JSON list of C-alpha atoms in Angstrom, two decimals:
[
{"chain": "A", "resi": 1, "resn": "ASP", "atom": "CA", "xyz": [-145.69, 6.28, 67.66]},
{"chain": "A", "resi": 2, "resn": "ALA", "atom": "CA", "xyz": [-141.91, 6.35, 67.35]},
{"chain": "A", "resi": 3, "resn": "ASP", "atom": "CA", "xyz": [-141.72, 9.06, 70.02]},
{"chain": "A", "resi": 4, "resn": "VAL", "atom": "CA", "xyz": [-142.68, 6.49, 72.65]},
{"chain": "A", "resi": 5, "resn": "THR", "atom": "CA", "xyz": [-140.46, 3.41, 72.77]},
{"chain": "A", "resi": 6, "resn": "GLN", "atom": "CA", "xyz": [-140.73, 0.28, 74.84]},
{"chain": "A", "resi": 7, "resn": "THR", "atom": "CA", "xyz": [-138.12, -2.35, 75.60]},
{"chain": "A", "resi": 8, "resn": "PRO", "atom": "CA", "xyz": [-138.13, -5.25, 75.28]},
{"chain": "A", "resi": 9, "resn": "ARG", "atom": "CA", "xyz": [-140.79, -5.80, 72.62]},
{"chain": "A", "resi": 10, "resn": "ASN", "atom": "CA", "xyz": [-141.17, -9.45, 73.58]},
{"chain": "A", "resi": 11, "resn": "ARG", "atom": "CA", "xyz": [-140.21, -11.27, 76.74]},
{"chain": "A", "resi": 12, "resn": "ILE", "atom": "CA", "xyz": [-140.56, -14.81, 78.02]},
{"chain": "A", "resi": 13, "resn": "THR", "atom": "CA", "xyz": [-139.92, -15.40, 81.68]},
{"chain": "A", "resi": 14, "resn": "LYS", "atom": "CA", "xyz": [-140.60, -17.99, 84.36]},
{"chain": "A", "resi": 15, "resn": "THR", "atom": "CA", "xyz": [-142.86, -17.86, 87.37]},
{"chain": "A", "resi": 16, "resn": "GLY", "atom": "CA", "xyz": [-141.21, -16.13, 90.30]},
{"chain": "A", "resi": 17, "resn": "LYS", "atom": "CA", "xyz": [-138.73, -14.13, 88.26]},
{"chain": "A", "resi": 18, "resn": "ARG", "atom": "CA", "xyz": [-138.41, -10.37, 88.60]},
{"chain": "A", "resi": 19, "resn": "ILE", "atom": "CA", "xyz": [-138.59, -8.47, 85.35]},
{"chain": "A", "resi": 20, "resn": "MET", "atom": "CA", "xyz": [-138.59, -4.86, 84.28]},
{"chain": "A", "resi": 21, "resn": "LEU", "atom": "CA", "xyz": [-140.24, -3.26, 81.28]},
{"chain": "A", "resi": 22, "resn": "GLU", "atom": "CA", "xyz": [-138.86, 0.07, 80.13]},
{"chain": "A", "resi": 23, "resn": "CYS", "atom": "CA", "xyz": [-140.57, 3.02, 78.51]},
{"chain": "A", "resi": 24, "resn": "SER", "atom": "CA", "xyz": [-138.91, 6.11, 77.07]},
{"chain": "A", "resi": 25, "resn": "GLN", "atom": "CA", "xyz": [-140.42, 9.12, 75.37]},
{"chain": "A", "resi": 26, "resn": "THR", "atom": "CA", "xyz": [-139.08, 12.07, 73.43]},
{"chain": "A", "resi": 27, "resn": "LYS", "atom": "CA", "xyz": [-142.35, 13.99, 73.34]},
{"chain": "A", "resi": 28, "resn": "GLY", "atom": "CA", "xyz": [-141.50, 16.08, 76.38]},
{"chain": "A", "resi": 29, "resn": "HIS", "atom": "CA", "xyz": [-144.71, 15.00, 78.09]},
{"chain": "A", "resi": 30, "resn": "ASP", "atom": "CA", "xyz": [-145.09, 15.13, 81.85]},
{"chain": "A", "resi": 31, "resn": "ARG", "atom": "CA", "xyz": [-147.66, 12.35, 82.16]},
{"chain": "A", "resi": 32, "resn": "MET", "atom": "CA", "xyz": [-146.84, 8.70, 81.67]},
{"chain": "A", "resi": 33, "resn": "TYR", "atom": "CA", "xyz": [-148.96, 5.57, 82.04]},
{"chain": "A", "resi": 34, "resn": "TRP", "atom": "CA", "xyz": [-148.67, 1.81, 82.07]},
{"chain": "A", "resi": 35, "resn": "TYR", "atom": "CA", "xyz": [-151.55, -0.29, 80.78]},
{"chain": "A", "resi": 36, "resn": "ARG", "atom": "CA", "xyz": [-152.19, -3.96, 80.42]},
{"chain": "A", "resi": 37, "resn": "GLN", "atom": "CA", "xyz": [-154.19, -5.50, 77.56]},
{"chain": "A", "resi": 38, "resn": "ASP", "atom": "CA", "xyz": [-155.56, -9.02, 77.60]},
{"chain": "A", "resi": 39, "resn": "PRO", "atom": "CA", "xyz": [-157.10, -10.76, 74.56]},
{"chain": "A", "resi": 40, "resn": "GLY", "atom": "CA", "xyz": [-160.61, -9.50, 73.89]},
{"chain": "A", "resi": 41, "resn": "LEU", "atom": "CA", "xyz": [-160.38, -6.91, 76.62]},
{"chain": "A", "resi": 42, "resn": "GLY", "atom": "CA", "xyz": [-159.70, -3.23, 76.69]},
{"chain": "A", "resi": 43, "resn": "LEU", "atom": "CA", "xyz": [-156.80, -1.45, 78.29]},
{"chain": "A", "resi": 44, "resn": "ARG", "atom": "CA", "xyz": [-156.58, -1.54, 82.05]},
{"chain": "A", "resi": 45, "resn": "LEU", "atom": "CA", "xyz": [-154.53, 1.02, 83.91]},
{"chain": "A", "resi": 46, "resn": "ILE", "atom": "CA", "xyz": [-151.74, -0.30, 86.16]},
{"chain": "A", "resi": 47, "resn": "TYR", "atom": "CA", "xyz": [-149.91, 2.84, 87.28]},
{"chain": "A", "resi": 48, "resn": "TYR", "atom": "CA", "xyz": [-149.53, 6.42, 86.17]},
{"chain": "A", "resi": 49, "resn": "SER", "atom": "CA", "xyz": [-147.27, 9.36, 86.92]},
{"chain": "A", "resi": 50, "resn": "PHE", "atom": "CA", "xyz": [-147.79, 13.06, 86.37]},
{"chain": "A", "resi": 51, "resn": "ASP", "atom": "CA", "xyz": [-144.19, 14.03, 87.05]},
{"chain": "A", "resi": 52, "resn": "VAL", "atom": "CA", "xyz": [-140.96, 12.58, 88.42]},
{"chain": "A", "resi": 53, "resn": "LYS", "atom": "CA", "xyz": [-142.11, 12.62, 92.05]},
{"chain": "A", "resi": 54, "resn": "ASP", "atom": "CA", "xyz": [-145.67, 11.54, 91.38]},
{"chain": "A", "resi": 55, "resn": "ILE", "atom": "CA", "xyz": [-146.70, 7.85, 91.35]},
{"chain": "A", "resi": 56, "resn": "ASN", "atom": "CA", "xyz": [-150.33, 6.72, 91.39]},
{"chain": "A", "resi": 57, "resn": "LYS", "atom": "CA", "xyz": [-151.96, 3.30, 91.42]},
{"chain": "A", "resi": 58, "resn": "GLY", "atom": "CA", "xyz": [-154.37, 2.40, 88.69]},
{"chain": "A", "resi": 59, "resn": "GLU", "atom": "CA", "xyz": [-157.13, -0.19, 88.79]},
{"chain": "A", "resi": 60, "resn": "ILE", "atom": "CA", "xyz": [-154.84, -3.27, 88.72]},
{"chain": "A", "resi": 61, "resn": "SER", "atom": "CA", "xyz": [-151.62, -2.32, 90.51]},
{"chain": "A", "resi": 62, "resn": "ASP", "atom": "CA", "xyz": [-151.26, -5.45, 92.66]},
{"chain": "A", "resi": 63, "resn": "GLY", "atom": "CA", "xyz": [-148.15, -7.41, 91.73]},
{"chain": "A", "resi": 64, "resn": "TYR", "atom": "CA", "xyz": [-146.59, -4.45, 89.92]},
{"chain": "A", "resi": 65, "resn": "SER", "atom": "CA", "xyz": [-144.39, -1.51, 90.84]},
{"chain": "A", "resi": 66, "resn": "VAL", "atom": "CA", "xyz": [-143.10, 1.45, 88.88]},
{"chain": "A", "resi": 67, "resn": "SER", "atom": "CA", "xyz": [-140.24, 3.91, 88.86]},
{"chain": "A", "resi": 68, "resn": "ARG", "atom": "CA", "xyz": [-140.20, 7.33, 87.23]},
{"chain": "A", "resi": 69, "resn": "GLN", "atom": "CA", "xyz": [-136.48, 7.92, 86.99]},
{"chain": "A", "resi": 70, "resn": "ALA", "atom": "CA", "xyz": [-136.74, 11.00, 84.83]},
{"chain": "A", "resi": 71, "resn": "GLN", "atom": "CA", "xyz": [-139.38, 12.88, 82.91]},
{"chain": "A", "resi": 72, "resn": "ALA", "atom": "CA", "xyz": [-138.66, 10.77, 79.85]},
{"chain": "A", "resi": 73, "resn": "LYS", "atom": "CA", "xyz": [-138.53, 7.34, 81.51]},
{"chain": "A", "resi": 74, "resn": "PHE", "atom": "CA", "xyz": [-141.12, 5.23, 83.28]},
{"chain": "A", "resi": 75, "resn": "SER", "atom": "CA", "xyz": [-140.35, 1.62, 84.21]},
{"chain": "A", "resi": 76, "resn": "LEU", "atom": "CA", "xyz": [-142.75, -1.15, 85.18]},
{"chain": "A", "resi": 77, "resn": "SER", "atom": "CA", "xyz": [-141.56, -4.04, 87.35]},
{"chain": "A", "resi": 78, "resn": "LEU", "atom": "CA", "xyz": [-143.10, -7.39, 88.10]},
{"chain": "A", "resi": 79, "resn": "GLU", "atom": "CA", "xyz": [-141.53, -8.33, 91.41]},
{"chain": "A", "resi": 80, "resn": "SER", "atom": "CA", "xyz": [-142.40, -12.02, 91.15]},
{"chain": "A", "resi": 81, "resn": "ALA", "atom": "CA", "xyz": [-143.99, -12.86, 87.83]},
{"chain": "A", "resi": 82, "resn": "ILE", "atom": "CA", "xyz": [-146.97, -15.19, 87.70]},
{"chain": "A", "resi": 83, "resn": "PRO", "atom": "CA", "xyz": [-148.68, -16.77, 84.66]},
{"chain": "A", "resi": 84, "resn": "ASN", "atom": "CA", "xyz": [-151.77, -14.57, 84.84]},
{"chain": "A", "resi": 85, "resn": "GLN", "atom": "CA", "xyz": [-149.53, -11.58, 84.20]},
{"chain": "A", "resi": 86, "resn": "THR", "atom": "CA", "xyz": [-149.08, -12.86, 80.68]},
{"chain": "A", "resi": 87, "resn": "ALA", "atom": "CA", "xyz": [-150.40, -9.98, 78.59]},
{"chain": "A", "resi": 88, "resn": "LEU", "atom": "CA", "xyz": [-149.56, -7.14, 76.25]},
{"chain": "A", "resi": 89, "resn": "TYR", "atom": "CA", "xyz": [-148.23, -4.10, 78.13]},
{"chain": "A", "resi": 90, "resn": "PHE", "atom": "CA", "xyz": [-148.46, -0.56, 76.80]},
{"chain": "A", "resi": 91, "resn": "CYS", "atom": "CA", "xyz": [-146.81, 2.62, 77.93]},
{"chain": "A", "resi": 92, "resn": "ALA", "atom": "CA", "xyz": [-148.47, 5.92, 77.09]},
{"chain": "A", "resi": 93, "resn": "THR", "atom": "CA", "xyz": [-147.69, 9.61, 77.50]},
{"chain": "A", "resi": 94, "resn": "ALA", "atom": "CA", "xyz": [-149.77, 12.76, 77.61]},
{"chain": "A", "resi": 95, "resn": "ALA", "atom": "CA", "xyz": [-149.12, 16.46, 77.85]},
{"chain": "A", "resi": 96, "resn": "SER", "atom": "CA", "xyz": [-150.20, 18.40, 80.88]},
{"chain": "A", "resi": 97, "resn": "GLY", "atom": "CA", "xyz": [-151.63, 21.86, 80.93]},
{"chain": "A", "resi": 98, "resn": "VAL", "atom": "CA", "xyz": [-154.02, 21.36, 78.04]},
{"chain": "A", "resi": 99, "resn": "PRO", "atom": "CA", "xyz": [-157.82, 21.28, 78.27]},
{"chain": "A", "resi": 100, "resn": "VAL", "atom": "CA", "xyz": [-158.14, 17.74, 77.08]},
{"chain": "A", "resi": 101, "resn": "GLU", "atom": "CA", "xyz": [-155.91, 14.77, 77.43]},
{"chain": "A", "resi": 102, "resn": "THR", "atom": "CA", "xyz": [-154.75, 12.73, 74.45]},
{"chain": "A", "resi": 103, "resn": "GLN", "atom": "CA", "xyz": [-152.50, 9.81, 75.18]},
{"chain": "A", "resi": 104, "resn": "TYR", "atom": "CA", "xyz": [-149.80, 8.59, 72.83]},
{"chain": "A", "resi": 105, "resn": "PHE", "atom": "CA", "xyz": [-149.01, 4.91, 73.06]},
{"chain": "A", "resi": 106, "resn": "GLY", "atom": "CA", "xyz": [-145.85, 2.94, 72.59]},
{"chain": "A", "resi": 107, "resn": "PRO", "atom": "CA", "xyz": [-145.73, -0.21, 70.43]},
{"chain": "A", "resi": 108, "resn": "GLY", "atom": "CA", "xyz": [-146.25, -2.55, 73.36]},
{"chain": "A", "resi": 109, "resn": "THR", "atom": "CA", "xyz": [-144.33, -5.32, 75.12]},
{"chain": "A", "resi": 110, "resn": "ARG", "atom": "CA", "xyz": [-145.64, -8.86, 74.79]},
{"chain": "A", "resi": 111, "resn": "LEU", "atom": "CA", "xyz": [-144.93, -10.76, 78.00]},
{"chain": "A", "resi": 112, "resn": "LEU", "atom": "CA", "xyz": [-145.27, -14.50, 78.49]},
{"chain": "A", "resi": 113, "resn": "VAL", "atom": "CA", "xyz": [-144.90, -15.93, 81.99]},
{"chain": "A", "resi": 114, "resn": "LEU", "atom": "CA", "xyz": [-144.38, -19.68, 82.04]},
{"chain": "B", "resi": 1, "resn": "GLY", "atom": "CA", "xyz": [-169.43, 1.84, 89.14]},
{"chain": "B", "resi": 2, "resn": "GLU", "atom": "CA", "xyz": [-168.50, 3.62, 85.96]},
{"chain": "B", "resi": 3, "resn": "SER", "atom": "CA", "xyz": [-168.05, 1.62, 82.83]},
{"chain": "B", "resi": 4, "resn": "VAL", "atom": "CA", "xyz": [-167.46, 2.10, 79.15]},
{"chain": "B", "resi": 5, "resn": "GLY", "atom": "CA", "xyz": [-168.63, -0.66, 76.85]},
{"chain": "B", "resi": 6, "resn": "LEU", "atom": "CA", "xyz": [-169.34, -1.51, 73.24]},
{"chain": "B", "resi": 7, "resn": "HIS", "atom": "CA", "xyz": [-172.43, -3.06, 71.67]},
{"chain": "B", "resi": 8, "resn": "LEU", "atom": "CA", "xyz": [-170.68, -5.34, 69.13]},
{"chain": "B", "resi": 9, "resn": "PRO", "atom": "CA", "xyz": [-167.35, -7.10, 69.43]},
{"chain": "B", "resi": 10, "resn": "THR", "atom": "CA", "xyz": [-166.89, -7.53, 65.64]},
{"chain": "B", "resi": 11, "resn": "LEU", "atom": "CA", "xyz": [-168.17, -5.48, 62.72]},
{"chain": "B", "resi": 12, "resn": "SER", "atom": "CA", "xyz": [-167.72, -6.63, 59.13]},
{"chain": "B", "resi": 13, "resn": "VAL", "atom": "CA", "xyz": [-168.29, -4.16, 56.28]},
{"chain": "B", "resi": 14, "resn": "GLN", "atom": "CA", "xyz": [-167.72, -4.03, 52.56]},
{"chain": "B", "resi": 15, "resn": "GLU", "atom": "CA", "xyz": [-165.00, -1.78, 51.24]},
{"chain": "B", "resi": 16, "resn": "GLY", "atom": "CA", "xyz": [-166.49, 1.57, 50.30]},
{"chain": "B", "resi": 17, "resn": "ASP", "atom": "CA", "xyz": [-169.41, 1.30, 52.72]},
{"chain": "B", "resi": 18, "resn": "ASN", "atom": "CA", "xyz": [-169.77, 3.48, 55.79]},
{"chain": "B", "resi": 19, "resn": "SER", "atom": "CA", "xyz": [-169.00, 1.96, 59.20]},
{"chain": "B", "resi": 20, "resn": "ILE", "atom": "CA", "xyz": [-170.60, 2.81, 62.50]},
{"chain": "B", "resi": 21, "resn": "ILE", "atom": "CA", "xyz": [-169.02, 1.68, 65.76]},
{"chain": "B", "resi": 22, "resn": "ASN", "atom": "CA", "xyz": [-170.99, 2.22, 68.94]},
{"chain": "B", "resi": 23, "resn": "CYS", "atom": "CA", "xyz": [-170.05, 2.76, 72.55]},
{"chain": "B", "resi": 24, "resn": "ALA", "atom": "CA", "xyz": [-172.14, 3.10, 75.70]},
{"chain": "B", "resi": 25, "resn": "TYR", "atom": "CA", "xyz": [-170.99, 4.72, 78.90]},
{"chain": "B", "resi": 26, "resn": "SER", "atom": "CA", "xyz": [-172.57, 4.86, 82.32]},
{"chain": "B", "resi": 27, "resn": "ASN", "atom": "CA", "xyz": [-170.94, 7.76, 84.10]},
{"chain": "B", "resi": 28, "resn": "SER", "atom": "CA", "xyz": [-173.05, 10.92, 83.88]},
{"chain": "B", "resi": 29, "resn": "ALA", "atom": "CA", "xyz": [-170.02, 12.95, 84.89]},
{"chain": "B", "resi": 30, "resn": "SER", "atom": "CA", "xyz": [-168.07, 11.92, 81.80]},
{"chain": "B", "resi": 31, "resn": "ASP", "atom": "CA", "xyz": [-167.17, 15.03, 79.88]},
{"chain": "B", "resi": 32, "resn": "TYR", "atom": "CA", "xyz": [-164.48, 13.93, 77.47]},
{"chain": "B", "resi": 33, "resn": "PHE", "atom": "CA", "xyz": [-164.46, 11.04, 75.01]},
{"chain": "B", "resi": 34, "resn": "ILE", "atom": "CA", "xyz": [-161.81, 9.68, 72.68]},
{"chain": "B", "resi": 35, "resn": "TRP", "atom": "CA", "xyz": [-161.73, 7.08, 69.94]},
{"chain": "B", "resi": 36, "resn": "TYR", "atom": "CA", "xyz": [-158.57, 5.05, 69.41]},
{"chain": "B", "resi": 37, "resn": "LYS", "atom": "CA", "xyz": [-157.61, 2.70, 66.59]},
{"chain": "B", "resi": 38, "resn": "GLN", "atom": "CA", "xyz": [-155.36, -0.28, 67.25]},
{"chain": "B", "resi": 39, "resn": "GLU", "atom": "CA", "xyz": [-153.87, -2.12, 64.30]},
{"chain": "B", "resi": 40, "resn": "SER", "atom": "CA", "xyz": [-152.46, -5.59, 64.73]},
{"chain": "B", "resi": 41, "resn": "GLY", "atom": "CA", "xyz": [-149.12, -5.52, 66.51]},
{"chain": "B", "resi": 42, "resn": "LYS", "atom": "CA", "xyz": [-149.27, -1.83, 67.30]},
{"chain": "B", "resi": 43, "resn": "GLY", "atom": "CA", "xyz": [-150.27, 0.45, 70.13]},
{"chain": "B", "resi": 44, "resn": "PRO", "atom": "CA", "xyz": [-153.57, 2.35, 70.10]},
{"chain": "B", "resi": 45, "resn": "GLN", "atom": "CA", "xyz": [-153.57, 5.48, 67.99]},
{"chain": "B", "resi": 46, "resn": "PHE", "atom": "CA", "xyz": [-155.67, 8.57, 68.63]},
{"chain": "B", "resi": 47, "resn": "ILE", "atom": "CA", "xyz": [-158.40, 9.14, 66.03]},
{"chain": "B", "resi": 48, "resn": "ILE", "atom": "CA", "xyz": [-160.73, 11.83, 67.28]},
{"chain": "B", "resi": 49, "resn": "ASP", "atom": "CA", "xyz": [-162.08, 13.26, 70.50]},
{"chain": "B", "resi": 50, "resn": "ILE", "atom": "CA", "xyz": [-165.15, 15.16, 71.64]},
{"chain": "B", "resi": 51, "resn": "ARG", "atom": "CA", "xyz": [-166.11, 17.09, 74.73]},
{"chain": "B", "resi": 52, "resn": "SER", "atom": "CA", "xyz": [-169.52, 16.84, 76.34]},
{"chain": "B", "resi": 53, "resn": "ASN", "atom": "CA", "xyz": [-170.50, 20.36, 75.29]},
{"chain": "B", "resi": 54, "resn": "MET", "atom": "CA", "xyz": [-170.60, 19.11, 71.70]},
{"chain": "B", "resi": 55, "resn": "ASP", "atom": "CA", "xyz": [-172.78, 16.48, 70.04]},
{"chain": "B", "resi": 56, "resn": "LYS", "atom": "CA", "xyz": [-170.84, 16.07, 66.83]},
{"chain": "B", "resi": 57, "resn": "ARG", "atom": "CA", "xyz": [-167.31, 16.44, 65.63]},
{"chain": "B", "resi": 58, "resn": "GLN", "atom": "CA", "xyz": [-165.84, 15.67, 62.26]},
{"chain": "B", "resi": 59, "resn": "GLY", "atom": "CA", "xyz": [-162.38, 14.69, 61.15]},
{"chain": "B", "resi": 60, "resn": "GLN", "atom": "CA", "xyz": [-160.99, 13.29, 57.97]},
{"chain": "B", "resi": 61, "resn": "ARG", "atom": "CA", "xyz": [-163.48, 10.56, 56.94]},
{"chain": "B", "resi": 62, "resn": "VAL", "atom": "CA", "xyz": [-164.50, 10.14, 60.59]},
{"chain": "B", "resi": 63, "resn": "THR", "atom": "CA", "xyz": [-167.32, 11.62, 62.60]},
{"chain": "B", "resi": 64, "resn": "VAL", "atom": "CA", "xyz": [-168.00, 11.18, 66.30]},
{"chain": "B", "resi": 65, "resn": "LEU", "atom": "CA", "xyz": [-171.53, 11.60, 67.60]},
{"chain": "B", "resi": 66, "resn": "LEU", "atom": "CA", "xyz": [-172.34, 12.03, 71.26]},
{"chain": "B", "resi": 67, "resn": "ASN", "atom": "CA", "xyz": [-175.80, 11.54, 72.74]},
{"chain": "B", "resi": 68, "resn": "LYS", "atom": "CA", "xyz": [-175.61, 12.49, 76.38]},
{"chain": "B", "resi": 69, "resn": "THR", "atom": "CA", "xyz": [-179.26, 11.75, 76.99]},
{"chain": "B", "resi": 70, "resn": "VAL", "atom": "CA", "xyz": [-178.77, 8.04, 76.43]},
{"chain": "B", "resi": 71, "resn": "LYS", "atom": "CA", "xyz": [-175.04, 8.03, 77.21]},
{"chain": "B", "resi": 72, "resn": "HIS", "atom": "CA", "xyz": [-174.08, 6.82, 73.79]},
{"chain": "B", "resi": 73, "resn": "LEU", "atom": "CA", "xyz": [-171.10, 7.54, 71.58]},
{"chain": "B", "resi": 74, "resn": "SER", "atom": "CA", "xyz": [-170.52, 6.47, 68.00]},
{"chain": "B", "resi": 75, "resn": "LEU", "atom": "CA", "xyz": [-167.71, 6.59, 65.48]},
{"chain": "B", "resi": 76, "resn": "GLN", "atom": "CA", "xyz": [-168.66, 6.81, 61.84]},
{"chain": "B", "resi": 77, "resn": "ILE", "atom": "CA", "xyz": [-166.09, 6.02, 59.16]},
{"chain": "B", "resi": 78, "resn": "ALA", "atom": "CA", "xyz": [-166.99, 7.09, 55.65]},
{"chain": "B", "resi": 79, "resn": "ALA", "atom": "CA", "xyz": [-166.01, 5.04, 52.61]},
{"chain": "B", "resi": 80, "resn": "THR", "atom": "CA", "xyz": [-164.33, 2.35, 54.69]},
{"chain": "B", "resi": 81, "resn": "GLN", "atom": "CA", "xyz": [-161.00, 1.16, 53.33]},
{"chain": "B", "resi": 82, "resn": "PRO", "atom": "CA", "xyz": [-158.96, -2.00, 53.97]},
{"chain": "B", "resi": 83, "resn": "GLY", "atom": "CA", "xyz": [-156.55, 0.11, 56.01]},
{"chain": "B", "resi": 84, "resn": "ASP", "atom": "CA", "xyz": [-159.37, 0.84, 58.43]},
{"chain": "B", "resi": 85, "resn": "SER", "atom": "CA", "xyz": [-159.36, -2.78, 59.56]},
{"chain": "B", "resi": 86, "resn": "ALA", "atom": "CA", "xyz": [-158.41, -2.64, 63.24]},
{"chain": "B", "resi": 87, "resn": "VAL", "atom": "CA", "xyz": [-159.80, -2.73, 66.76]},
{"chain": "B", "resi": 88, "resn": "TYR", "atom": "CA", "xyz": [-161.47, 0.49, 67.80]},
{"chain": "B", "resi": 89, "resn": "PHE", "atom": "CA", "xyz": [-161.70, 1.60, 71.43]},
{"chain": "B", "resi": 90, "resn": "CYS", "atom": "CA", "xyz": [-163.68, 4.35, 73.02]},
{"chain": "B", "resi": 91, "resn": "ALA", "atom": "CA", "xyz": [-162.42, 5.95, 76.21]},
{"chain": "B", "resi": 92, "resn": "GLU", "atom": "CA", "xyz": [-163.87, 8.48, 78.59]},
{"chain": "B", "resi": 93, "resn": "ASN", "atom": "CA", "xyz": [-162.75, 10.84, 81.28]},
{"chain": "B", "resi": 94, "resn": "HIS", "atom": "CA", "xyz": [-164.30, 13.47, 83.49]},
{"chain": "B", "resi": 95, "resn": "THR", "atom": "CA", "xyz": [-163.04, 16.60, 85.18]},
{"chain": "B", "resi": 96, "resn": "GLY", "atom": "CA", "xyz": [-161.03, 15.80, 88.27]},
{"chain": "B", "resi": 97, "resn": "ARG", "atom": "CA", "xyz": [-160.27, 12.23, 87.30]},
{"chain": "B", "resi": 98, "resn": "ARG", "atom": "CA", "xyz": [-156.67, 11.65, 86.36]},
{"chain": "B", "resi": 99, "resn": "ALA", "atom": "CA", "xyz": [-156.95, 8.75, 83.96]},
{"chain": "B", "resi": 100, "resn": "LEU", "atom": "CA", "xyz": [-159.05, 7.49, 81.08]},
{"chain": "B", "resi": 101, "resn": "THR", "atom": "CA", "xyz": [-161.42, 4.53, 81.22]},
{"chain": "B", "resi": 102, "resn": "PHE", "atom": "CA", "xyz": [-161.30, 2.37, 78.10]},
{"chain": "B", "resi": 103, "resn": "GLY", "atom": "CA", "xyz": [-163.99, 0.21, 76.58]},
{"chain": "B", "resi": 104, "resn": "SER", "atom": "CA", "xyz": [-163.32, -3.37, 75.53]},
{"chain": "B", "resi": 105, "resn": "GLY", "atom": "CA", "xyz": [-163.00, -2.65, 71.81]},
{"chain": "B", "resi": 106, "resn": "THR", "atom": "CA", "xyz": [-164.75, -3.50, 68.52]},
{"chain": "B", "resi": 107, "resn": "ARG", "atom": "CA", "xyz": [-162.95, -5.27, 65.72]},
{"chain": "B", "resi": 108, "resn": "LEU", "atom": "CA", "xyz": [-163.68, -3.78, 62.30]},
{"chain": "B", "resi": 109, "resn": "GLN", "atom": "CA", "xyz": [-163.14, -6.11, 59.35]},
{"chain": "B", "resi": 110, "resn": "VAL", "atom": "CA", "xyz": [-163.25, -4.61, 55.89]},
{"chain": "B", "resi": 111, "resn": "GLN", "atom": "CA", "xyz": [-164.17, -7.05, 53.14]},
{"chain": "B", "resi": 112, "resn": "PRO", "atom": "CA", "xyz": [-162.80, -6.36, 49.64]}
]
């Protein structure tokens, strides 16, 4: 969905390096999420945020941190990258105040940690 | 703990046939279910959803069936087309929980 953009789309880094993945959205949604996808597995939630001052850990938050700088931006950081963080990372957004929650995903960032 | 899973990792169908993708869940409190489609190199895309007070919902060429008794969800695609080739995920949520739980996905391959 072009309304949710992620940068970079691909990244190669070395063990121990700090990297940041960016997510921006023009959908006006309050809720934003970061997921990780490994080959043959489903999406696993890393962190999520329901507004600028709200940060919540997901099921696999260890080794990651996030920043919600504005309603439209949600960044994911790997403080010290390790090889098992090699994965496909997705950002998603959702509207609040509706009975059901439908998430809209960005195109993904493919990360390789050497 | 709660889990959302799929019966088959890969489903191969002939073009024009109907496809059925299955999903099992374990949380009795689940009250909202979504199917997503993920094409190669892209993010998941919403297909259809259903709440637990329904047992069937239809969209364009797709139908979702929910059997709460056996905690089973299925996605039916009518007249499957090559463009339907993708990985399909089910996801669930329940009131009070702030995030979805995703299944591991089923790859649908459409043979010409």
